[in-house]
XYZ file of C-alpha atoms in Angstrom:
150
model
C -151.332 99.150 -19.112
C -152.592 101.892 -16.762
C -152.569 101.327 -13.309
C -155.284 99.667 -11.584
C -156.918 98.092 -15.098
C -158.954 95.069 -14.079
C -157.799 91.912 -16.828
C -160.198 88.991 -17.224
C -159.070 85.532 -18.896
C -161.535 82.829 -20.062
C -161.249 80.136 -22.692
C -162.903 77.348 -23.770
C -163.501 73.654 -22.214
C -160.493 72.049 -24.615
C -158.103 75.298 -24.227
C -158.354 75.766 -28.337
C -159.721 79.284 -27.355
C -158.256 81.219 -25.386
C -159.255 84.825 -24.286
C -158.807 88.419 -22.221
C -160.629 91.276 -21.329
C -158.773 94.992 -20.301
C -161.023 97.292 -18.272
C -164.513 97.975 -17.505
C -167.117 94.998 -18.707
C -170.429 95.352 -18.613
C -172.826 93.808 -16.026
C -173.932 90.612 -16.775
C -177.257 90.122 -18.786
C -179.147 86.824 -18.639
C -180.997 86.530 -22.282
C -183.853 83.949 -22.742
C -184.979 84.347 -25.998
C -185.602 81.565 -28.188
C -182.131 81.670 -30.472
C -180.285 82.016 -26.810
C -182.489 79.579 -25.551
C -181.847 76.627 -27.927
C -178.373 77.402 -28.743
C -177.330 77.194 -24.923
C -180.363 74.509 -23.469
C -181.200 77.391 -20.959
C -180.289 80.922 -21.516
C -177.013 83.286 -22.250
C -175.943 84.692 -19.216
C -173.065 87.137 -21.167
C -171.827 90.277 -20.628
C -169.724 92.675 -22.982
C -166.535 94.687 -23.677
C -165.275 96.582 -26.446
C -163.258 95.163 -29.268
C -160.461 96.829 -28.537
C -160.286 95.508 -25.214
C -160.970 91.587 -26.301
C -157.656 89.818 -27.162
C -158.513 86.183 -28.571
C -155.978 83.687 -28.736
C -156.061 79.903 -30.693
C -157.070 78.956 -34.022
C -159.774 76.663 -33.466
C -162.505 79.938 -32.890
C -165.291 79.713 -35.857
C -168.371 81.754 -36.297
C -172.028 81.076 -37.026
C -174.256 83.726 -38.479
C -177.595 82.989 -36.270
C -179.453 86.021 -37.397
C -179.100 88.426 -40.128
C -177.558 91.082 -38.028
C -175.262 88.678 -35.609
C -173.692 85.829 -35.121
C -171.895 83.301 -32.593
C -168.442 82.586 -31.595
C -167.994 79.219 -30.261
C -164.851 76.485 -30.328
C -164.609 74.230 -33.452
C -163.054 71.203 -31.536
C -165.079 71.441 -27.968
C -168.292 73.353 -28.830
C -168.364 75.297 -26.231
C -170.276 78.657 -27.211
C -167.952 82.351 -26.085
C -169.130 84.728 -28.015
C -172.073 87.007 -29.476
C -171.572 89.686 -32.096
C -173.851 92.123 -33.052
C -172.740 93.677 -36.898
C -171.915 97.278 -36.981
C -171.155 97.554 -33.331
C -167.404 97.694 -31.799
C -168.351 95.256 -29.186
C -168.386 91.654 -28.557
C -170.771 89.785 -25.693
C -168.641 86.923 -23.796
C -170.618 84.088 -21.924
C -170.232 84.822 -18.392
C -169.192 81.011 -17.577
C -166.179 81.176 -20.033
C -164.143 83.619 -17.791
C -161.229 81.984 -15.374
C -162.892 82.569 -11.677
C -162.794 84.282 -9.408
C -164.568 86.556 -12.424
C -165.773 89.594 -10.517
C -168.241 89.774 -12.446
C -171.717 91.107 -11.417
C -175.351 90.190 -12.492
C -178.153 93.453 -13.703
C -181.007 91.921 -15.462
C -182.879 89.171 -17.710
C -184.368 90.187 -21.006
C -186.480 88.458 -23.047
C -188.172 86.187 -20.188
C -191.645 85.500 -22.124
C -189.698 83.690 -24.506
C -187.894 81.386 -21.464
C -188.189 78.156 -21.680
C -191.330 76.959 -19.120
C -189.589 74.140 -17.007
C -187.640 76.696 -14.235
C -188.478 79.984 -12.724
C -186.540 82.915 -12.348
C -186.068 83.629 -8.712
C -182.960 85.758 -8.102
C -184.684 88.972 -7.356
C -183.215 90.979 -10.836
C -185.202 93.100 -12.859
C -187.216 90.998 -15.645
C -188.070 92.213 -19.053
C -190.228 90.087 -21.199
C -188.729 91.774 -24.276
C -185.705 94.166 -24.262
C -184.878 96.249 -21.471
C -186.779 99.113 -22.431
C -183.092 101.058 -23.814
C -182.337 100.391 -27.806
C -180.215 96.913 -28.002
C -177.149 99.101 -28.974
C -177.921 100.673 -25.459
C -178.488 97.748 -23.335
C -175.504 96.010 -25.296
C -172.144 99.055 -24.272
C -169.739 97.739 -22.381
C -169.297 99.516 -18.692
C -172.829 100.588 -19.398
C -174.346 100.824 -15.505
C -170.353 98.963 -14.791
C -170.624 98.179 -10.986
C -167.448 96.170 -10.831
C -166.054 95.540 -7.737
């Protein structure tokens, strides 16, 4: 491991999945559209790495296809929701609250916020985008992309 590589660990509420992240992530992205939305009760707050710097652990990690282009990663035993995959790219989105804290992890923007749910407002001063981010989703999706880790 080179010197000075940052390693994340997360897992899920029963343990069943377990998880770690080598080097650079991605700043988080908070995503309100409607799958996000109703999946979560609120909205994905994830960010990303490559897949050869994801290490999953446990056997209990199962997959639904939400979309026809990704699908979900979540914890067959507790239900708790980890993961986002996007076909053809070498990257997987984790769910921000599924790392160990202290995280280090830092916030960027919200996308998709005409599709958020009406009962809250957004009020942390981020950049809002009521579709994408105005990049291509492969482009808003790289991991270290705009990385401002501490």
């Amino acid at each position: 491991m080179p010197t000075g590589e940052t390693i994340r660990t997360g897992r899920c509420l029963c343990g069943g999945v377990r998880f770690e992240t080598r080097g650079s992530v991605r700043p988080v992205i908070f995503c309100h559209c409607d799958q996000c939305r109703r999946q979560s009760g609120l909205h994905y707050a994830a960010t990303s790495v490559t897949d050869d710097q994801l290490a999953v652990i446990g056997e209990t990690l199962a997959w639904y296809r939400s979309s026809p282009e990704a699908r979900r990663g979540f914890c067959s035993t507790c239900g708790t929701l980890l993961f986002w995959k996007h076909d053809g790219l070498d990257q997987t989105s984790i769910l921000a609250g599924a790392f160990d804290q202290p995280s280090g992890l830092v916030p960027s923007h919200h996308i998709y916020t005409a599709s958020k749910a009406d009962f809250y407002d957004i009020g942390d001063g981020l950049e809002q985008f009521p579709e994408r981010d105005g990049r291509t989703v492969v482009g808003s999706l790289r991991a270290g992309e705009n990385d401002r880790e501490r």
